[in-house]
Coordinates of C-alpha atoms in Angstrom, one line a residue:
X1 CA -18.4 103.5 145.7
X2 CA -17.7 101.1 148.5
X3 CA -16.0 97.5 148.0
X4 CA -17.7 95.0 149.8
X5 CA -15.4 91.8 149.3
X6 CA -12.1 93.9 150.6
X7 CA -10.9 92.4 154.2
X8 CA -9.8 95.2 156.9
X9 CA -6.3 96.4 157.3
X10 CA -5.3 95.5 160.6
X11 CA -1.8 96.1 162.3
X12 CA 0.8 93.2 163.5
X13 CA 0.0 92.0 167.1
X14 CA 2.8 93.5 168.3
X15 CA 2.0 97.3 167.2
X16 CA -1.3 97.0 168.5
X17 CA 0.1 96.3 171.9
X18 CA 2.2 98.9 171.7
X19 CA -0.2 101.5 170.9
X20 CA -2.9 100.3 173.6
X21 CA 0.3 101.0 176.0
X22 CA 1.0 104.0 178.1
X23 CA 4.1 106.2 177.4
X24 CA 4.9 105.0 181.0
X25 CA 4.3 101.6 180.5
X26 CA 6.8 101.4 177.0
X27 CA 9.5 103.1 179.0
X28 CA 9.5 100.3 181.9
X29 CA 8.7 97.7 178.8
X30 CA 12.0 98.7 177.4
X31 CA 13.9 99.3 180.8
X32 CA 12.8 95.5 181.1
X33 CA 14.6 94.5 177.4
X34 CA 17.5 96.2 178.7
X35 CA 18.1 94.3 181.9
X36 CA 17.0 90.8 180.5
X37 CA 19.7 92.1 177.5
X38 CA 22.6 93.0 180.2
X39 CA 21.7 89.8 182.3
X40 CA 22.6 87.7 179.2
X41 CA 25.6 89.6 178.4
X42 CA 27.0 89.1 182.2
X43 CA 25.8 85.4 181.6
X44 CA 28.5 85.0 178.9
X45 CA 31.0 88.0 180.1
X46 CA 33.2 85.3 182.0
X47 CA 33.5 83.2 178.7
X48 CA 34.1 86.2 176.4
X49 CA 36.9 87.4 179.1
X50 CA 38.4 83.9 179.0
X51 CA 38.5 84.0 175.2
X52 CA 40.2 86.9 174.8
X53 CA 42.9 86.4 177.7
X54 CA 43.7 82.7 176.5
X55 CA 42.6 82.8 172.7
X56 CA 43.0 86.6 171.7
X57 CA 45.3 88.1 173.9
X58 CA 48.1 86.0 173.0
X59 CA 47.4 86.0 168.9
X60 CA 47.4 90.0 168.7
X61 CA 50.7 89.9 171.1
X62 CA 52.5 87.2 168.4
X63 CA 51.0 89.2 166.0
X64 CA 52.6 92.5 167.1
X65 CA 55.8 91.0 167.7
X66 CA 56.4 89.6 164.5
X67 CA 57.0 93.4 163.9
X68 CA 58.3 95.0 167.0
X69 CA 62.0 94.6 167.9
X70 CA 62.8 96.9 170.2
X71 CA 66.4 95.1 171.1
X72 CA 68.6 97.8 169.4
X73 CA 67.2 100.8 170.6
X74 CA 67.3 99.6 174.4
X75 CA 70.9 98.7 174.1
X76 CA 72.7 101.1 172.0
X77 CA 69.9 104.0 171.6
X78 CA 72.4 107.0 171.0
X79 CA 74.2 105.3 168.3
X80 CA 70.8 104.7 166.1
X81 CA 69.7 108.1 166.9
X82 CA 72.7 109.6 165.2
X83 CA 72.3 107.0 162.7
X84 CA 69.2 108.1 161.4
X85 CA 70.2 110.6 159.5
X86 CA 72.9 108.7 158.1
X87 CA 72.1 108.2 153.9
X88 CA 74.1 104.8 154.2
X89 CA 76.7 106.4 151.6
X90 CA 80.2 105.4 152.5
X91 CA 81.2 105.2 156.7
X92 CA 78.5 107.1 159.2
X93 CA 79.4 110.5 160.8
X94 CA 82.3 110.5 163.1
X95 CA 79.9 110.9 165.8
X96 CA 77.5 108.4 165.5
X97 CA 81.1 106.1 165.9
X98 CA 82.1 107.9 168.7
X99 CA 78.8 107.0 170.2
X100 CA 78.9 103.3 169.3
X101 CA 82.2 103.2 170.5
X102 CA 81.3 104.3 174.0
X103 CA 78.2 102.0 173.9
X104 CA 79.7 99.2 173.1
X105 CA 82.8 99.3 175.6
X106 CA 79.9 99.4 178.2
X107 CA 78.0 96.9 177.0
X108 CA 80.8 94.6 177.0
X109 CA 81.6 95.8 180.5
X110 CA 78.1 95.1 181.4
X111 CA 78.4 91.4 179.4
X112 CA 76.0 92.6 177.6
X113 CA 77.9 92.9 173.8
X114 CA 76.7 89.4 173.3
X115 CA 73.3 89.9 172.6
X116 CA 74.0 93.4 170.5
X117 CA 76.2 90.5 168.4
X118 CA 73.0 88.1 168.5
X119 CA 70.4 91.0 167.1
X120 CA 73.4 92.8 164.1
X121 CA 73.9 89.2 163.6
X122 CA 70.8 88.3 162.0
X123 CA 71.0 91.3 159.4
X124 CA 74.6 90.3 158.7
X125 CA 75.9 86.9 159.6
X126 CA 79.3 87.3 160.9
X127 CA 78.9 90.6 162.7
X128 CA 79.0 88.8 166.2
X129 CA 82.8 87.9 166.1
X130 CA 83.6 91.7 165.6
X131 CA 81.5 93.0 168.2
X132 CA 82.8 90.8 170.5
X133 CA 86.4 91.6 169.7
X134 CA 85.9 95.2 169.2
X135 CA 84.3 95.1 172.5
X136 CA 87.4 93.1 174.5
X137 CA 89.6 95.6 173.0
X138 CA 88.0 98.5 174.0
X139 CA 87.1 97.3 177.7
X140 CA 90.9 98.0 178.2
X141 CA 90.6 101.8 177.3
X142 CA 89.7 104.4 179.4
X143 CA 86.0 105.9 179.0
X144 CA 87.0 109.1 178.0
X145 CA 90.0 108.3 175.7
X146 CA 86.7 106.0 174.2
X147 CA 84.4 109.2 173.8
X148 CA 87.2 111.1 172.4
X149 CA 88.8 108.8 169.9
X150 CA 86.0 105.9 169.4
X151 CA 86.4 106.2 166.0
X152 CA 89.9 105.6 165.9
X153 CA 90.1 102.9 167.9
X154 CA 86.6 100.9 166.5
X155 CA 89.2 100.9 163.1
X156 CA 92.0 99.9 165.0
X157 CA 90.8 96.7 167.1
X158 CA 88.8 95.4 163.4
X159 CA 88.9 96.4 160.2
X160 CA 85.1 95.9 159.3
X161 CA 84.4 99.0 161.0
X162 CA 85.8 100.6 157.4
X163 CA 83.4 98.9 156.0
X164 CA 79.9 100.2 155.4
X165 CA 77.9 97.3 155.4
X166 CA 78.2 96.8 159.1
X167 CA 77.5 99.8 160.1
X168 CA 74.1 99.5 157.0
X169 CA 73.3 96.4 159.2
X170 CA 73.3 98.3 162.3
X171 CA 70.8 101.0 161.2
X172 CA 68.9 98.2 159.5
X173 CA 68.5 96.0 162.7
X174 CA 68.0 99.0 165.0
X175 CA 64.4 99.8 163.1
X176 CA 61.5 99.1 165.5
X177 CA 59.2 98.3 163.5
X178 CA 60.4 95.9 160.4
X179 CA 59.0 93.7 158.0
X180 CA 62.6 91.7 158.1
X181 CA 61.1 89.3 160.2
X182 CA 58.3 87.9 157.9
X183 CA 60.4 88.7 155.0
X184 CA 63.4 86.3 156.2
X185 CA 59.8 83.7 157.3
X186 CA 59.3 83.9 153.5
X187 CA 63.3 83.2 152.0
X188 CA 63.5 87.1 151.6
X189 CA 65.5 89.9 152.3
X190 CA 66.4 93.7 151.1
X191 CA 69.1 94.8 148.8
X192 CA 71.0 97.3 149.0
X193 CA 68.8 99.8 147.4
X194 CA 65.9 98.5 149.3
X195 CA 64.3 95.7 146.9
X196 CA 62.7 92.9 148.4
X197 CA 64.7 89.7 146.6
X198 CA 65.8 85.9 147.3
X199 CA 68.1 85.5 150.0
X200 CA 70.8 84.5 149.2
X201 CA 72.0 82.5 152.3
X202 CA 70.1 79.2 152.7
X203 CA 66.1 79.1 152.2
X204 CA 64.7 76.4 154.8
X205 CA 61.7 78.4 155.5
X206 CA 59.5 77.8 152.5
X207 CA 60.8 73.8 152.1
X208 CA 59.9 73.3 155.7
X209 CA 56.0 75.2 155.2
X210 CA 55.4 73.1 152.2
X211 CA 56.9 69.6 154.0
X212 CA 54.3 70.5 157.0
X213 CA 51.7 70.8 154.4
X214 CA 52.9 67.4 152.3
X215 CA 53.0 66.0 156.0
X216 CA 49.8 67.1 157.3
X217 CA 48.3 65.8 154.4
X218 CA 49.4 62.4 154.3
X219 CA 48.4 62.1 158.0
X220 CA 44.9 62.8 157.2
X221 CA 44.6 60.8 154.2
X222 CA 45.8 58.2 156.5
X223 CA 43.4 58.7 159.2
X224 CA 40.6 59.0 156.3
X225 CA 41.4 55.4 155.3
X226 CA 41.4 53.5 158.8
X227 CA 39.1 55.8 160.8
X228 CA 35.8 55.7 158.2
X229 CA 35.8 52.0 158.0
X230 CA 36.1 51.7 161.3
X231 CA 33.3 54.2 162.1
X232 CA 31.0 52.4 159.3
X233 CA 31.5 49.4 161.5
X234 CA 30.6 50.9 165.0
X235 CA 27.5 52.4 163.5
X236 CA 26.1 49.7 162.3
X237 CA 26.3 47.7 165.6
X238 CA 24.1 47.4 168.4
X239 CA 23.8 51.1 170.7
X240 CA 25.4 49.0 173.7
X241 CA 28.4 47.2 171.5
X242 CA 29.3 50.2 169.7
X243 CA 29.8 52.2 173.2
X244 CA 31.7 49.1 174.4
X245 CA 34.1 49.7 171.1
X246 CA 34.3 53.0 171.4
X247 CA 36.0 52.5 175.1
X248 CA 39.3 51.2 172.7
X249 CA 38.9 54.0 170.3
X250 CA 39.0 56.9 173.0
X251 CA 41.3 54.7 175.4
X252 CA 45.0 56.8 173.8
X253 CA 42.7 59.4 175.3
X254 CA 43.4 58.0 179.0
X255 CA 47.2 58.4 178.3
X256 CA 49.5 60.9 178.3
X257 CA 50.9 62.0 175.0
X258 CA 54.5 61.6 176.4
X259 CA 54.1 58.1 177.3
X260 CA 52.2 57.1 173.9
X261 CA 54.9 58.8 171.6
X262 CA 57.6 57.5 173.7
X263 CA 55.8 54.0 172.9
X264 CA 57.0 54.7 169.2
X265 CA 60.1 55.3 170.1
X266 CA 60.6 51.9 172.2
X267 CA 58.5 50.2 168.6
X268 CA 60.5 51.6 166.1
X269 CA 64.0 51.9 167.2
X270 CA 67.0 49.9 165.7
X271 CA 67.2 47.5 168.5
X272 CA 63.4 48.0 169.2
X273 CA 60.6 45.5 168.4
X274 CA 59.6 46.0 165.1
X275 CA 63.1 45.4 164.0
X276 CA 64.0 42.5 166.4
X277 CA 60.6 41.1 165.3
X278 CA 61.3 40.8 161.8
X279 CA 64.8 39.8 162.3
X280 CA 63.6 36.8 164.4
X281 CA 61.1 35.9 160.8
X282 CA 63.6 36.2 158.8
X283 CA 62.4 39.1 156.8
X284 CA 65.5 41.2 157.4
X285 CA 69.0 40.8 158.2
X286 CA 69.8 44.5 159.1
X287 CA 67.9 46.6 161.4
X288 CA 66.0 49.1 159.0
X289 CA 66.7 53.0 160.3
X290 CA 62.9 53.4 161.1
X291 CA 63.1 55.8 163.9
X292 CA 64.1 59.3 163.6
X293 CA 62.8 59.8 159.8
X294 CA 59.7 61.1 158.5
X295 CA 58.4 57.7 158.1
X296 CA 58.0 57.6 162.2
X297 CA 56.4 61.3 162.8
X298 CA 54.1 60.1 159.7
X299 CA 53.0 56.8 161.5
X300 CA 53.1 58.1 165.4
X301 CA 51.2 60.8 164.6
X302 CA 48.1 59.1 162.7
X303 CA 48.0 56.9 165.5
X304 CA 47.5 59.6 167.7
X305 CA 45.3 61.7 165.5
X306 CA 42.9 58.3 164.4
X307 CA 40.2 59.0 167.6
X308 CA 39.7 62.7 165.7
X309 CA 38.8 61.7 162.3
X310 CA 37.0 58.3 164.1
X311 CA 34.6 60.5 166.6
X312 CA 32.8 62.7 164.2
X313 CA 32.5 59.8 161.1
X314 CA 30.4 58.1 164.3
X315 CA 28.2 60.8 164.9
X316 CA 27.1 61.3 161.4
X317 CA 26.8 57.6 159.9
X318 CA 25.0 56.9 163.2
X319 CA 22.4 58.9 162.1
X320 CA 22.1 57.8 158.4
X321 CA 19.8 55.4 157.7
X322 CA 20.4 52.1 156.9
X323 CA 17.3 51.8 155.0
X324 CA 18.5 54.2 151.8
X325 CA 21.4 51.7 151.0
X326 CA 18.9 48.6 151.1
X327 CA 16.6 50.8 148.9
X328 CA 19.6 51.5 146.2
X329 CA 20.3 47.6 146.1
X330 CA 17.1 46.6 145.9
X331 CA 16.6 48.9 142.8
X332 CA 19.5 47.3 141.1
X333 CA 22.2 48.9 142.3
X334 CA 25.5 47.3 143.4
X335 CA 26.9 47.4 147.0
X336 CA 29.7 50.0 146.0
X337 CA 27.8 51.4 143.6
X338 CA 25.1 52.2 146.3
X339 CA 27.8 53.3 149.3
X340 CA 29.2 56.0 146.7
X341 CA 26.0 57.1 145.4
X342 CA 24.3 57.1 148.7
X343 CA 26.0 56.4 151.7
X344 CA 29.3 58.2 150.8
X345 CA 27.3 61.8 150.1
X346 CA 25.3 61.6 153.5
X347 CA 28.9 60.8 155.5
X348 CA 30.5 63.6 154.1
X349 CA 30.0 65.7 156.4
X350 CA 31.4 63.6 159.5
X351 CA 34.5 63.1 156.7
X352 CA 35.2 66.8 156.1
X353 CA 34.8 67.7 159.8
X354 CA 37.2 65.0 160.6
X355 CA 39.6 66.2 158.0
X356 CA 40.2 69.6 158.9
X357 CA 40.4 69.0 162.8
X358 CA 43.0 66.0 161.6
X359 CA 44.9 68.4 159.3
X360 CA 44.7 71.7 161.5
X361 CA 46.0 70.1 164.7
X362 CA 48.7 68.0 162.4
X363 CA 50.1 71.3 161.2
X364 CA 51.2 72.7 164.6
X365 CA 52.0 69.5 165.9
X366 CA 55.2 69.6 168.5
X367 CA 56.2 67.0 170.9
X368 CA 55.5 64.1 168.4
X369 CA 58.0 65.1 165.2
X370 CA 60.5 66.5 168.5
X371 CA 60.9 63.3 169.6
X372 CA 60.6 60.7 167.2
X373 CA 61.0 62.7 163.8
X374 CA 64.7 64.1 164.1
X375 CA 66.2 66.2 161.8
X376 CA 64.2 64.7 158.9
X377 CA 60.8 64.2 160.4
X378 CA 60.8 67.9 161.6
X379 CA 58.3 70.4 160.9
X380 CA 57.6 74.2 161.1
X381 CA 56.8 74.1 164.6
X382 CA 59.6 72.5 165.8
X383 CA 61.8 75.7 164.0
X384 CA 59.5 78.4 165.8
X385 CA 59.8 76.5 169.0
X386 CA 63.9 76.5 168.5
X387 CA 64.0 80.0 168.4
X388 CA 61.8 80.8 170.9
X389 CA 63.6 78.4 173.5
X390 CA 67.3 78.4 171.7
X391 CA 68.5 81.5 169.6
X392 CA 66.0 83.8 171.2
X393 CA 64.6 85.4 168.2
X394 CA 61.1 86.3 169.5
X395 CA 60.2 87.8 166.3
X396 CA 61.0 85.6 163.4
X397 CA 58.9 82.9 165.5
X398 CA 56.1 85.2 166.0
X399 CA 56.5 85.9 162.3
X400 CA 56.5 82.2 161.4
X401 CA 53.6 81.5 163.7
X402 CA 51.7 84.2 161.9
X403 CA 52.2 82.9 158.9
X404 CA 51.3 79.7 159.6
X405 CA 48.3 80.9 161.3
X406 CA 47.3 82.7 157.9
X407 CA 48.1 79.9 156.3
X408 CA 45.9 77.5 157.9
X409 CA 43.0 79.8 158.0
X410 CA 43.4 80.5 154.1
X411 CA 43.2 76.3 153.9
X412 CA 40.1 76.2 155.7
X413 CA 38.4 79.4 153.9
X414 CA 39.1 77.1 150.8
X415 CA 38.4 74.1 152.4
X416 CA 34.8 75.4 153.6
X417 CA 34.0 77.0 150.3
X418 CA 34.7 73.8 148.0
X419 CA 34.1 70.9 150.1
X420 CA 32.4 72.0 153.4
X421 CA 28.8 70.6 155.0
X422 CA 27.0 73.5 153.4
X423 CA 28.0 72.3 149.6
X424 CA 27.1 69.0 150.3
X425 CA 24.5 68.0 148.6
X426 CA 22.5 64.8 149.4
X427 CA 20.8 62.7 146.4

């Protein structure tokens, strides 16, 4: 029994083609995919080899040397050698002395001890003092009196070499590889037995992380309330007006960032002209300590942050139309009603994309807070540039910087998932 009605099965396009082709005809067909394939790839290889050199390259090398501090082992390697098979019970073997002893006379020699002080130092504050003495007093010794009684004589120039915890210290900042760095980023440290607790010196680290956040924050709320009125007016004017507008908005763009934060400083000052100014009215008697406070890297930096949040409110509420908010009023709706039924849902986008670049660039923000924030304007960046530039712990800034890397890419994980352009829904 045959069916009539039932259309013929017929193969895609493409299969057809291939089937009507030789076997030497699909093998230059595909030679062909290949070389249009690699001819893209080289099209984009300079800008993938740029990423990874400036972008890449430097990340993964922060990121490894958050953990890697190879400090100890290139200046004393003998002594941590003999130390690591040291249980940490009571004072190390008489060897593993003798072989700090002889290290550190020629160290000191070399005027070198100081930076063995700088790396023990941050596992035990303190330790610095003693290796510099020990070191003076045994740079008056002979070499192989040293090797022969180091020992001896580390207990005779200071009696914190009878103590274990130095030596503990030692073995602790001689590790390679070490968490200590991200644990001291957090306001942690190891006991004695290992445990990860509170430190018990001052915690600065976590204060400072959330007082970036509480800073950042405020800056883009800030932004948020002058830039989207301010981009609701340019986009409702006239193509050729706006643009003309938009010349003020991008002109802190023409100037350097020196020259506009060192502006704030000449505005805010105590003898500057926002105080003289008010002085003059009458409004004050005394200059007010603007300068130098949080206040000031709050204000200089939304003035210098504004164009981000103002540029991409333009380029969406450009493109809204002005029609929908006529058509909520002229069903009964209020103006305010119909801008945050309406016209607030279809700028949301141009909002949240302004946000996050506002709030992301805020958080590592440098030169600003530097010079016009002082001691209590300062933010996390301003501690990883201090000791990268002047204690010279590479590591705990890489381990800072990590963290706040993490950090901000947690923040806009979130950020995306609750409040980004693809959860926005119009109507």
């Amino acid at each position: 029994m045959t069916q009539t009605g039932a259309a013929p099965i017929r193969k895609p396009l493409h299969m057809e083609a291939d089937l009507a082709l030789t076997p030497e005809e699909k093998r230059h067909a595909r030679r062909e995919v290949r070389r249009h394939r690699l001819r893209a790839f080289l099209l984009v290889a300079p800008l993938l080899a740029f990423l990874g050199f400036a972008f890449l390259a430097p990340i993964g090398t922060m990121l490894y040397r958050s953990v890697y501090n190879p400090g100890m082992m290139q200046l004393i390697p003998e002594t941590l050698d003999t130390l690591a098979e040291w249980d940490g019970v009571d004072l190390p073997p008489e060897e593993a002395r003798a072989d700090f002893a002889v290290e550190l006379r020629r160290l000191f020699n070399e005027r070198r001890s100081g930076r063995l002080g700088e790396e023990i130092n941050r596992v035990m504050p303190g330790a610095s003092s003693t290796i510099q003495s020990t070191g003076r007093a045994l740079s008056r010794e002979d070499e192989a009196d040293v090797a022969a009684r180091g020992a001896e004589m580390l207990a005779e120039a200071n009696a914190n070499w009878r103590d274990g915890r130095i030596w503990r210290s030692m073995q602790q900042a001689g590790q390679v590889y070490t968490d200590r760095n991200f644990l001291t980023a957090l306001d942690l440290e190891r006991g004695p037995d290992g445990e990860i607790r509170a430190r018990e010196s001052a915690r600065i680290y976590i204060n400072l992380y959330v007082k970036t956040l509480r800073i950042a924050l405020i800056i883009t709320l800030a932004t948020m309330l002058l830039g989207y009125p301010l981009a609701f007016y340019l986009s409702r004017l006239s193509p050729g007006r706006a643009n003309l507008l938009m010349i003020f908005v991008l002109l802190p763009f023409w100037t350097s960032l020196l020259v506009r934060t060192t502006a704030w400083i000449a505005l805010l000052q105590t003898n500057g002209v926002v105080n003289s100014t008010l002085i003059r009215l009458g409004v004050i008697r005394q200059p007010m300590t603007l300068l130098y406070t949080e206040f000031s890297t709050i204000l200089a930096m939304t003035h210098i942050l504004l164009p981000f949040m103002v540029l991409p409110l333009y380029a969406v509420m450009r493109g809204i139309d002005p029609s929908y908010m006529r058509a909520a009023m002229s069903m009964g709706a209020k103006p305010l009603a119909a801008w945050w039924a309406v016209y607030l849902p279809a700028s949301l986008p141009g909002l949240s994309a302004g946000a996050m670049l506002v709030f992301i660039i805020s958080v590592g923000y440098y030169i600003t807070p530097a010079l016009v924030g002082g001691t209590d304007g300062q933010m996390i960046s301003n501690l990883i540039a201090f000791h990268m530039t002047e204690s010279n712990n590479w590591g705990l800034a890489a381990a800072l910087g990590s963290l706040l890397l993490g950090l901000i890419l947690v923040i806009y994980f979130l950020f995306d998932r609750l409040v980004g352009a693809s959860n926005i829904k119009l109507g």
